[in-house]
mmCIF file of C-alpha atoms in Angstrom:
data_model
loop_
_atom_site.group_PDB
_atom_site.id
_atom_site.type_symbol
_atom_site.label_atom_id
_atom_site.label_comp_id
_atom_site.label_asym_id
_atom_site.label_seq_id
_atom_site.Cartn_x
_atom_site.Cartn_y
_atom_site.Cartn_z
ATOM 1 C CA MET A 1 -23.366 9.639 -41.565
ATOM 2 C CA ILE A 2 -20.180 7.770 -42.321
ATOM 3 C CA ASN A 3 -18.240 9.754 -39.785
ATOM 4 C CA GLU A 4 -20.971 9.172 -37.274
ATOM 5 C CA LYS A 5 -20.966 5.436 -37.803
ATOM 6 C CA GLY A 6 -17.269 5.402 -37.648
ATOM 7 C CA GLY A 7 -17.228 7.339 -34.382
ATOM 8 C CA LYS A 8 -19.779 5.101 -32.912
ATOM 9 C CA LEU A 9 -17.579 2.053 -34.122
ATOM 10 C CA MET A 10 -14.400 3.289 -32.608
ATOM 11 C CA PHE A 11 -16.058 4.109 -29.295
ATOM 12 C CA ALA A 12 -17.475 0.689 -29.263
ATOM 13 C CA LYS A 13 -14.090 -0.860 -29.918
ATOM 14 C CA PHE A 14 -12.644 1.412 -27.205
ATOM 15 C CA GLN A 15 -15.376 0.405 -24.894
ATOM 16 C CA GLN A 16 -15.011 -3.207 -25.604
ATOM 17 C CA LYS A 17 -11.199 -3.242 -25.132
ATOM 18 C CA TYR A 18 -9.941 -0.513 -22.819
ATOM 19 C CA LEU A 19 -13.030 0.211 -20.594
ATOM 20 C CA SER A 20 -13.705 -3.378 -19.870
ATOM 21 C CA VAL A 21 -10.071 -3.811 -18.856
ATOM 22 C CA ILE A 22 -10.405 -0.776 -16.641
ATOM 23 C CA GLN A 23 -13.767 -1.948 -15.093
ATOM 24 C CA ARG A 24 -12.401 -5.490 -14.542
ATOM 25 C CA SER A 25 -9.222 -4.300 -12.962
ATOM 26 C CA VAL A 26 -10.938 -1.688 -10.677
ATOM 27 C CA GLN A 27 -13.511 -4.388 -9.496
ATOM 28 C CA ASP A 28 -10.734 -6.928 -8.740
ATOM 29 C CA ALA A 29 -8.519 -4.255 -6.794
ATOM 30 C CA TYR A 30 -11.375 -3.244 -4.631
ATOM 31 C CA VAL A 31 -9.402 -0.288 -3.508
ATOM 32 C CA GLY A 32 -11.519 0.717 -0.511
ATOM 33 C CA GLY A 33 -11.838 -2.651 1.029
ATOM 34 C CA SER A 34 -8.189 -3.584 0.504
ATOM 35 C CA ALA A 35 -7.070 -0.350 2.070
ATOM 36 C CA ALA A 36 -9.298 -1.047 5.017
ATOM 37 C CA GLU A 37 -7.909 -4.476 5.454
ATOM 38 C CA MET A 38 -4.308 -3.266 5.399
ATOM 39 C CA SER A 39 -5.311 -0.204 7.880
ATOM 40 C CA TYR A 40 -6.573 -2.859 10.418
ATOM 41 C CA TYR A 41 -3.192 -4.758 10.569
ATOM 42 C CA THR A 42 -1.187 -1.546 10.549
ATOM 43 C CA LEU A 43 -3.076 -0.419 13.639
ATOM 44 C CA LEU A 44 -2.607 -3.807 15.214
ATOM 45 C CA ALA A 45 1.133 -3.360 15.034
ATOM 46 C CA LEU A 46 1.269 0.241 15.973
ATOM 47 C CA ILE A 47 1.064 0.073 19.795
ATOM 48 C CA PRO A 48 3.907 -2.519 20.041
ATOM 49 C CA LEU A 49 5.968 -0.520 17.850
ATOM 50 C CA LEU A 50 5.604 2.507 19.793
ATOM 51 C CA ILE A 51 6.448 0.661 22.938
ATOM 52 C CA LEU A 52 9.712 -0.788 21.272
ATOM 53 C CA LEU A 53 10.570 2.780 20.142
ATOM 54 C CA ALA A 54 10.141 4.349 23.588
ATOM 55 C CA ASN A 55 12.507 1.726 25.065
ATOM 56 C CA VAL A 56 14.984 1.836 22.336
ATOM 57 C CA ILE A 57 15.208 5.775 22.263
ATOM 58 C CA PRO A 58 17.015 6.127 25.445
ATOM 59 C CA ILE A 59 19.701 3.723 24.301
ATOM 60 C CA ILE A 60 20.523 5.852 21.228
ATOM 61 C CA PRO A 61 23.509 8.192 22.095
ATOM 62 C CA MET A 62 21.468 11.230 21.201
ATOM 63 C CA ASP A 63 19.387 13.663 23.177
ATOM 64 C CA THR A 64 15.941 12.480 23.939
ATOM 65 C CA GLY A 65 14.281 15.637 23.373
ATOM 66 C CA GLN A 66 16.020 16.076 19.888
ATOM 67 C CA VAL A 67 14.762 12.491 18.941
ATOM 68 C CA ILE A 68 10.982 13.350 20.173
ATOM 69 C CA GLN A 69 11.227 16.684 18.297
ATOM 70 C CA LEU A 70 12.286 14.926 15.013
ATOM 71 C CA ILE A 71 9.423 12.472 15.194
ATOM 72 C CA THR A 72 7.181 15.261 16.069
ATOM 73 C CA ASP A 73 8.119 17.174 12.964
ATOM 74 C CA PHE A 74 7.712 14.159 10.827
ATOM 75 C CA LEU A 75 4.085 13.400 11.963
ATOM 76 C CA PRO A 76 0.944 15.444 11.239
ATOM 77 C CA ASP A 77 -0.008 17.763 14.008
ATOM 78 C CA GLN A 78 -3.259 16.031 14.592
ATOM 79 C CA VAL A 79 -1.583 12.690 15.182
ATOM 80 C CA VAL A 80 1.014 13.933 17.612
ATOM 81 C CA PRO A 81 -1.121 13.906 20.707
ATOM 82 C CA PHE A 82 -1.777 10.228 20.287
ATOM 83 C CA ILE A 83 1.844 9.062 19.462
ATOM 84 C CA ILE A 84 4.086 11.363 21.615
ATOM 85 C CA PRO A 85 2.267 10.679 24.957
ATOM 86 C CA VAL A 86 2.801 6.998 24.575
ATOM 87 C CA LEU A 87 6.471 7.503 23.920
ATOM 88 C CA LYS A 88 7.020 9.831 26.832
ATOM 89 C CA GLN A 89 5.316 7.424 29.151
ATOM 90 C CA TYR A 90 7.965 4.826 28.575
ATOM 91 C CA LEU A 91 11.042 7.081 28.051
ATOM 92 C CA GLY A 92 13.548 6.901 30.758
ATOM 93 C CA ASN A 93 12.473 3.472 32.073
ATOM 94 C CA VAL A 94 14.393 1.042 29.614
ATOM 95 C CA ASN A 95 13.212 -2.522 30.375
ATOM 96 C CA MET A 96 14.811 -5.290 28.160
ATOM 97 C CA GLY A 97 11.863 -7.470 29.003
ATOM 98 C CA VAL A 98 9.590 -5.027 27.485
ATOM 99 C CA ILE A 99 11.784 -4.693 24.447
ATOM 100 C CA SER A 100 11.696 -8.480 24.039
ATOM 101 C CA LEU A 101 7.923 -8.772 24.195
ATOM 102 C CA SER A 102 7.398 -5.783 22.049
ATOM 103 C CA SER A 103 9.722 -7.373 19.570
ATOM 104 C CA ILE A 104 7.726 -10.537 19.594
ATOM 105 C CA ALA A 105 4.465 -8.696 19.230
ATOM 106 C CA ILE A 106 5.909 -6.710 16.389
ATOM 107 C CA ILE A 107 7.073 -9.973 14.692
ATOM 108 C CA TRP A 108 3.695 -11.469 14.984
ATOM 109 C CA SER A 109 1.436 -8.533 13.997
ATOM 110 C CA GLY A 110 3.992 -7.501 11.418
ATOM 111 C CA SER A 111 4.118 -11.032 9.778
ATOM 112 C CA THR A 112 0.335 -11.123 9.847
ATOM 113 C CA GLY A 113 0.099 -7.523 8.371
ATOM 114 C CA PHE A 114 2.655 -8.467 5.773
ATOM 115 C CA THR A 115 0.662 -11.678 4.827
ATOM 116 C CA SER A 116 -2.393 -9.321 4.387
ATOM 117 C CA LEU A 117 -0.461 -6.885 2.264
ATOM 118 C CA GLN A 118 0.823 -9.713 0.252
ATOM 119 C CA ARG A 119 -2.799 -10.965 -0.217
ATOM 120 C CA VAL A 120 -4.122 -7.609 -1.166
ATOM 121 C CA LEU A 121 -1.313 -7.051 -3.762
ATOM 122 C CA LYS A 122 -1.894 -10.503 -5.270
ATOM 123 C CA ARG A 123 -5.543 -9.729 -5.616
ATOM 124 C CA VAL A 124 -4.957 -6.638 -7.295
ATOM 125 C CA TYR A 125 -2.288 -8.089 -9.736
ATOM 126 C CA GLY A 126 -4.714 -11.140 -10.430
ATOM 127 C CA ILE A 127 -2.265 -13.605 -9.067
ATOM 128 C CA ASP A 128 -3.459 -16.955 -7.527
ATOM 129 C CA HIS A 129 -2.249 -16.716 -3.870
ATOM 130 C CA LYS A 130 -3.086 -20.324 -2.890
ATOM 131 C CA ASN A 131 0.428 -21.504 -2.189
ATOM 132 C CA ASN A 132 2.039 -23.683 0.476
ATOM 133 C CA MET A 133 1.302 -22.007 3.940
ATOM 134 C CA ILE A 134 4.747 -22.699 5.407
ATOM 135 C CA PHE A 135 6.475 -21.477 2.282
ATOM 136 C CA THR A 136 4.417 -18.432 2.066
ATOM 137 C CA ARG A 137 5.051 -17.521 5.801
ATOM 138 C CA LEU A 138 8.843 -17.980 5.437
ATOM 139 C CA ILE A 139 8.792 -15.805 2.304
ATOM 140 C CA SER A 140 6.663 -13.277 4.006
ATOM 141 C CA PHE A 141 9.156 -13.215 7.080
ATOM 142 C CA PHE A 142 12.314 -12.542 5.104
ATOM 143 C CA LEU A 143 10.539 -9.918 2.750
ATOM 144 C CA ALA A 144 9.180 -8.205 5.612
ATOM 145 C CA PHE A 145 12.697 -8.228 7.581
ATOM 146 C CA ALA A 146 14.298 -6.821 4.353
ATOM 147 C CA LEU A 147 11.550 -4.171 4.005
ATOM 148 C CA VAL A 148 11.911 -3.258 7.771
ATOM 149 C CA LEU A 149 15.634 -2.941 7.207
ATOM 150 C CA VAL A 150 15.247 -0.589 4.326
ATOM 151 C CA VAL A 151 12.747 1.584 6.159
ATOM 152 C CA ALA A 152 14.899 1.697 9.238
ATOM 153 C CA VAL A 153 18.016 2.816 7.167
ATOM 154 C CA PHE A 154 16.177 5.631 5.338
ATOM 155 C CA SER A 155 14.335 6.639 8.534
ATOM 156 C CA LEU A 156 17.709 7.069 10.315
ATOM 157 C CA LEU A 157 18.980 8.972 7.386
ATOM 158 C CA TYR A 158 15.816 11.262 7.279
ATOM 159 C CA MET A 159 15.918 12.069 11.101
ATOM 160 C CA PHE A 160 19.695 11.472 12.076
ATOM 161 C CA GLY A 161 21.483 11.713 8.790
ATOM 162 C CA GLU A 162 23.110 15.330 9.597
ATOM 163 C CA ALA A 163 24.000 14.364 13.109
ATOM 164 C CA PHE A 164 25.757 11.125 11.808
ATOM 165 C CA PHE A 165 27.470 12.998 9.136
ATOM 166 C CA GLN A 166 28.791 15.735 11.828
ATOM 167 C CA LEU A 167 29.945 12.756 13.884
ATOM 168 C CA LEU A 168 31.870 11.228 10.807
ATOM 169 C CA GLU A 169 33.320 14.549 9.930
ATOM 170 C CA ALA A 170 34.639 14.979 13.439
ATOM 171 C CA HIS A 171 36.720 11.756 13.108
ATOM 172 C CA ILE A 172 37.488 11.773 9.313
ATOM 173 C CA SER A 173 38.995 14.533 7.376
ATOM 174 C CA LEU A 174 36.941 15.187 4.188
ATOM 175 C CA PRO A 175 37.302 17.547 1.259
ATOM 176 C CA GLU A 176 35.555 20.862 1.785
ATOM 177 C CA GLN A 177 33.704 20.619 -1.401
ATOM 178 C CA LEU A 178 32.461 16.922 -0.549
ATOM 179 C CA VAL A 179 31.402 18.276 2.833
ATOM 180 C CA GLN A 180 29.251 21.124 1.227
ATOM 181 C CA ILE A 181 27.685 18.715 -1.240
ATOM 182 C CA ILE A 182 26.610 16.232 1.458
ATOM 183 C CA SER A 183 25.497 19.026 3.825
ATOM 184 C CA GLY A 184 23.348 20.463 0.998
ATOM 185 C CA LEU A 185 21.773 17.045 0.298
ATOM 186 C CA LEU A 186 21.096 16.213 4.021
ATOM 187 C CA SER A 187 19.464 19.579 4.643
ATOM 188 C CA VAL A 188 16.743 18.893 2.022
ATOM 189 C CA GLN A 189 14.990 16.286 4.059
ATOM 190 C CA ASP A 190 11.983 16.214 1.640
ATOM 191 C CA LEU A 191 14.313 14.716 -0.999
ATOM 192 C CA TRP A 192 15.204 11.825 1.256
ATOM 193 C CA LEU A 193 11.548 11.351 2.201
ATOM 194 C CA VAL A 194 10.488 11.177 -1.396
ATOM 195 C CA LEU A 195 13.291 8.897 -2.398
ATOM 196 C CA ALA A 196 12.779 6.523 0.631
ATOM 197 C CA LEU A 197 8.965 6.481 -0.356
ATOM 198 C CA PHE A 198 9.698 5.646 -4.175
ATOM 199 C CA LEU A 199 12.101 2.870 -3.105
ATOM 200 C CA PHE A 200 9.480 1.495 -0.707
ATOM 201 C CA ASN A 201 6.825 1.499 -3.150
ATOM 202 C CA SER A 202 8.871 -0.070 -5.863
ATOM 203 C CA TYR A 203 10.074 -2.869 -3.573
ATOM 204 C CA LEU A 204 6.447 -3.493 -2.619
ATOM 205 C CA TYR A 205 5.143 -3.718 -6.138
ATOM 206 C CA GLN A 206 8.186 -5.721 -7.564
ATOM 207 C CA VAL A 207 8.963 -8.066 -4.884
ATOM 208 C CA VAL A 208 5.997 -8.652 -2.541
ATOM 209 C CA PRO A 209 3.295 -9.892 -5.044
ATOM 210 C CA MET A 210 6.047 -11.600 -7.061
ATOM 211 C CA PRO A 211 4.392 -11.119 -10.510
ATOM 212 C CA GLY A 212 7.499 -11.735 -12.475
ATOM 213 C CA TRP A 213 7.025 -8.647 -14.633
ATOM 214 C CA HIS A 214 9.745 -6.291 -15.763
ATOM 215 C CA ILE A 215 10.543 -3.714 -13.289
ATOM 216 C CA LYS A 216 9.263 -0.856 -15.616
ATOM 217 C CA TYR A 217 5.785 -2.120 -14.682
ATOM 218 C CA SER A 218 6.416 -1.201 -11.039
ATOM 219 C CA LEU A 219 7.948 2.265 -11.447
ATOM 220 C CA ILE A 220 4.983 4.164 -12.834
ATOM 221 C CA GLY A 221 2.778 2.959 -9.809
ATOM 222 C CA ALA A 222 5.468 3.484 -7.379
ATOM 223 C CA SER A 223 5.731 7.073 -8.775
ATOM 224 C CA VAL A 224 2.027 7.879 -8.318
ATOM 225 C CA SER A 225 1.882 6.176 -4.881
ATOM 226 C CA THR A 226 4.895 8.282 -3.811
ATOM 227 C CA LEU A 227 3.124 11.384 -5.091
ATOM 228 C CA MET A 228 -0.158 10.564 -3.370
ATOM 229 C CA MET A 229 1.786 9.825 -0.088
ATOM 230 C CA TYR A 230 3.765 12.973 0.061
ATOM 231 C CA LEU A 231 0.512 15.101 -0.785
ATOM 232 C CA ILE A 232 -1.251 13.201 2.096
ATOM 233 C CA SER A 233 1.597 14.009 4.465
ATOM 234 C CA THR A 234 1.629 17.610 3.385
ATOM 235 C CA LEU A 235 -2.173 18.295 3.077
ATOM 236 C CA PHE A 236 -3.551 16.137 5.803
ATOM 237 C CA SER A 237 -3.218 18.745 8.528
ATOM 238 C CA TYR A 238 -5.193 21.322 6.372
ATOM 239 C CA TYR A 239 -7.897 18.654 5.780
ATOM 240 C CA VAL A 240 -8.217 17.915 9.392
ATOM 241 C CA ASP A 241 -8.427 21.734 10.359
ATOM 242 C CA TYR A 242 -10.839 22.791 7.673
ATOM 243 C CA PHE A 243 -13.098 19.683 7.212
ATOM 244 C CA VAL A 244 -12.935 17.612 10.476
ATOM 245 C CA GLY A 245 -12.617 20.468 12.992
ATOM 246 C CA GLN A 246 -11.107 20.889 16.399
ATOM 247 C CA SER A 247 -14.034 19.180 18.297
ATOM 248 C CA LEU A 248 -12.799 15.774 16.951
ATOM 249 C CA THR A 249 -9.033 16.312 17.530
ATOM 250 C CA SER A 250 -9.416 17.505 21.067
ATOM 251 C CA SER A 251 -10.458 14.068 22.436
ATOM 252 C CA THR A 252 -8.482 10.841 22.618
ATOM 253 C CA ILE A 253 -11.122 8.950 20.528
ATOM 254 C CA GLY A 254 -10.981 11.750 18.085
ATOM 255 C CA VAL A 255 -7.256 11.608 17.730
ATOM 256 C CA PHE A 256 -7.350 7.873 17.329
ATOM 257 C CA VAL A 257 -10.044 8.456 14.500
ATOM 258 C CA VAL A 258 -7.810 10.867 12.778
ATOM 259 C CA LEU A 259 -4.904 8.434 12.957
ATOM 260 C CA MET A 260 -7.146 5.746 11.468
ATOM 261 C CA ILE A 261 -8.032 8.127 8.541
ATOM 262 C CA TYR A 262 -4.310 8.980 8.253
ATOM 263 C CA ILE A 263 -3.238 5.316 7.790
ATOM 264 C CA TYR A 264 -6.188 4.527 5.634
ATOM 265 C CA LEU A 265 -5.289 7.265 3.123
ATOM 266 C CA PHE A 266 -1.701 5.850 2.854
ATOM 267 C CA CYS A 267 -3.066 2.364 2.283
ATOM 268 C CA ILE A 268 -5.245 3.725 -0.490
ATOM 269 C CA SER A 269 -2.193 5.225 -2.180
ATOM 270 C CA ILE A 270 -0.513 1.963 -1.980
ATOM 271 C CA VAL A 271 -3.450 -0.001 -3.665
ATOM 272 C CA SER A 272 -3.953 2.591 -6.133
ATOM 273 C CA GLY A 273 -0.284 2.522 -7.358
ATOM 274 C CA ALA A 274 -0.642 -1.349 -7.697
ATOM 275 C CA LEU A 275 -3.861 -0.708 -9.864
ATOM 276 C CA ILE A 276 -1.875 1.702 -12.053
ATOM 277 C CA ASN A 277 0.861 -0.830 -12.503
ATOM 278 C CA VAL A 278 -1.874 -3.509 -13.406
ATOM 279 C CA LEU A 279 -3.386 -1.264 -15.903
ATOM 280 C CA TYR A 280 -0.127 -0.318 -17.529
ATOM 281 C CA TYR A 281 0.836 -3.996 -17.957
ATOM 282 C CA ARG A 282 -2.631 -5.112 -19.200
ATOM 283 C CA PHE A 283 -2.675 -2.312 -21.760
ATOM 284 C CA ASP A 284 0.789 -3.164 -22.803
ATOM 285 C CA HIS A 285 -0.251 -6.812 -23.338
ATOM 286 C CA LEU A 286 -3.733 -6.012 -24.353
ATOM 287 C CA SER A 287 -4.399 -8.960 -26.830
ATOM 288 C CA ASP A 288 -2.778 -11.658 -24.561
ATOM 289 C CA TYR A 289 -4.919 -10.381 -21.692
ATOM 290 C CA LEU A 290 -8.201 -10.347 -23.686
ATOM 291 C CA ARG A 291 -7.488 -13.824 -25.151
ATOM 292 C CA GLU A 292 -7.122 -15.197 -21.584
ATOM 293 C CA GLN A 293 -10.457 -13.829 -20.440
ATOM 294 C CA PRO A 294 -13.487 -16.377 -20.410
ATOM 295 C CA ALA A 295 -15.883 -15.751 -23.205
ATOM 296 C CA TYR A 296 -19.332 -15.151 -21.843
ATOM 297 C CA ILE A 297 -22.802 -15.867 -23.723
ATOM 298 C CA ASN A 298 -24.750 -12.751 -23.976
ATOM 299 C CA ARG A 299 -28.225 -14.437 -24.672
ATOM 300 C CA ARG A 300 -30.920 -13.725 -22.034
ATOM 301 C CA SER A 301 -32.563 -16.416 -19.907
ATOM 302 C CA SER A 302 -36.255 -16.894 -20.030
ATOM 303 C CA THR A 303 -36.409 -17.263 -16.238
ATOM 304 C CA TRP A 304 -33.961 -14.225 -15.515
ATOM 305 C CA GLU A 305 -34.656 -11.933 -18.418
ATOM 306 C CA ALA A 306 -32.772 -9.032 -16.934
ATOM 307 C CA ALA A 307 -29.612 -10.981 -16.132
ATOM 308 C CA GLU A 308 -26.866 -12.107 -18.641
ATOM 309 C CA GLU A 309 -25.263 -15.525 -18.630
ATOM 310 C CA LYS A 310 -22.256 -14.246 -16.591
ATOM 311 C CA GLU A 311 -24.476 -12.860 -13.724
ATOM 312 C CA ILE A 312 -26.588 -16.098 -13.721
ATOM 313 C CA ALA A 313 -23.468 -18.154 -13.384
ATOM 314 C CA TYR A 314 -21.812 -15.967 -10.701
ATOM 315 C CA GLY A 315 -24.972 -15.818 -8.687
ATOM 316 C CA ASN A 316 -25.732 -19.609 -8.897
ATOM 317 C CA LEU A 317 -29.118 -18.762 -10.218
ATOM 318 C CA LYS A 318 -31.225 -21.665 -11.503
ATOM 319 C CA ARG A 319 -32.554 -21.686 -15.098
ATOM 320 C CA MET A 320 -35.255 -23.568 -16.820
ATOM 321 C CA ASP A 321 -33.883 -23.568 -20.428
ATOM 322 C CA ALA A 322 -30.084 -23.920 -20.034
ATOM 323 C CA PRO A 323 -28.081 -24.451 -16.838
ATOM 324 C CA ILE A 324 -24.566 -22.842 -16.988
ATOM 325 C CA ARG A 325 -21.230 -24.220 -15.756
ATOM 326 C CA PHE A 326 -17.589 -23.076 -15.619
ATOM 327 C CA GLU A 327 -15.441 -25.238 -17.770
ATOM 328 C CA ASP A 328 -12.010 -24.948 -19.422
ATOM 329 C CA ASN A 329 -11.936 -21.186 -18.627
ATOM 330 C CA TYR A 330 -15.166 -20.329 -20.606
ATOM 331 C CA PHE A 331 -18.882 -20.648 -19.766
ATOM 332 C CA SER A 332 -20.791 -23.184 -21.961
ATOM 333 C CA GLU A 333 -24.385 -24.261 -22.066
ATOM 334 C CA VAL A 334 -25.430 -27.770 -21.152
ATOM 335 C CA GLY A 335 -28.767 -29.312 -21.080
ATOM 336 C CA ASP A 336 -31.695 -29.284 -23.518
ATOM 337 C CA GLU A 337 -32.010 -26.413 -25.936
#
């Protein structure tokens, strides 16, 4: 009997502390809706980005076919029919005006998308995002520029690292042992991909929402998100082949739907990593977090017998016996008892 009571007491404490924190964090994160919001702005910036790439690729001192093949190897098979034809349509017709317009479109859509990303991450982290609009836009622009620069550098290393190294080796004499080590590292492209994704996610979680936390609270979520992204990239083709079917991927609309699913899954991995970071931080500061939460009255209402005080207050429901108001970070009763 004592053991049974002790077990129930331990479970009640666990439920009151940890399960309540998990439930609150998951509700605030709103993983599905947040990922959908991020996916929308990503798709908005996709077409201008493709047009810009198509006009920049011919300028690169490399064979166009080789560049297309590298991009094809990077993308899932079901997404290639949507991306590659757009690139090939503009290849060979370099237009500086189109480059300028595409750059402007990317800056606008990218800035809007980055603001959405920042808003989503701040919502997951529980940070008030009501800041000065101009200041927020400026910070978003510089952070987005730095993020694009990092992604561009690692993308070049991933796709053209071996070619750049061969060009460098032709002009600079390097020790044979160093050449073998660098060649071995560059040949393992998955290693560069995982490293780039990990740094990308670490940057997102530590800088974009600006939580002011120690960097260790960003690394665990970055690791989880990187693993999810790598698995998505690896297993997505199998998912489409076995669960979606060729009938969907054989049409233009079907390919676009597959692309939307692909981007949506990536966004889910980003939001999930942020949620892991938040749970890690809140469990590590559990007493402080619980102390900051508003205290709710659990007494039932005579007019809403099935609803607790928190539900009545959130739903703006009218009470006959005691109206509820939010004051000084807790709910209190006012009126006649």
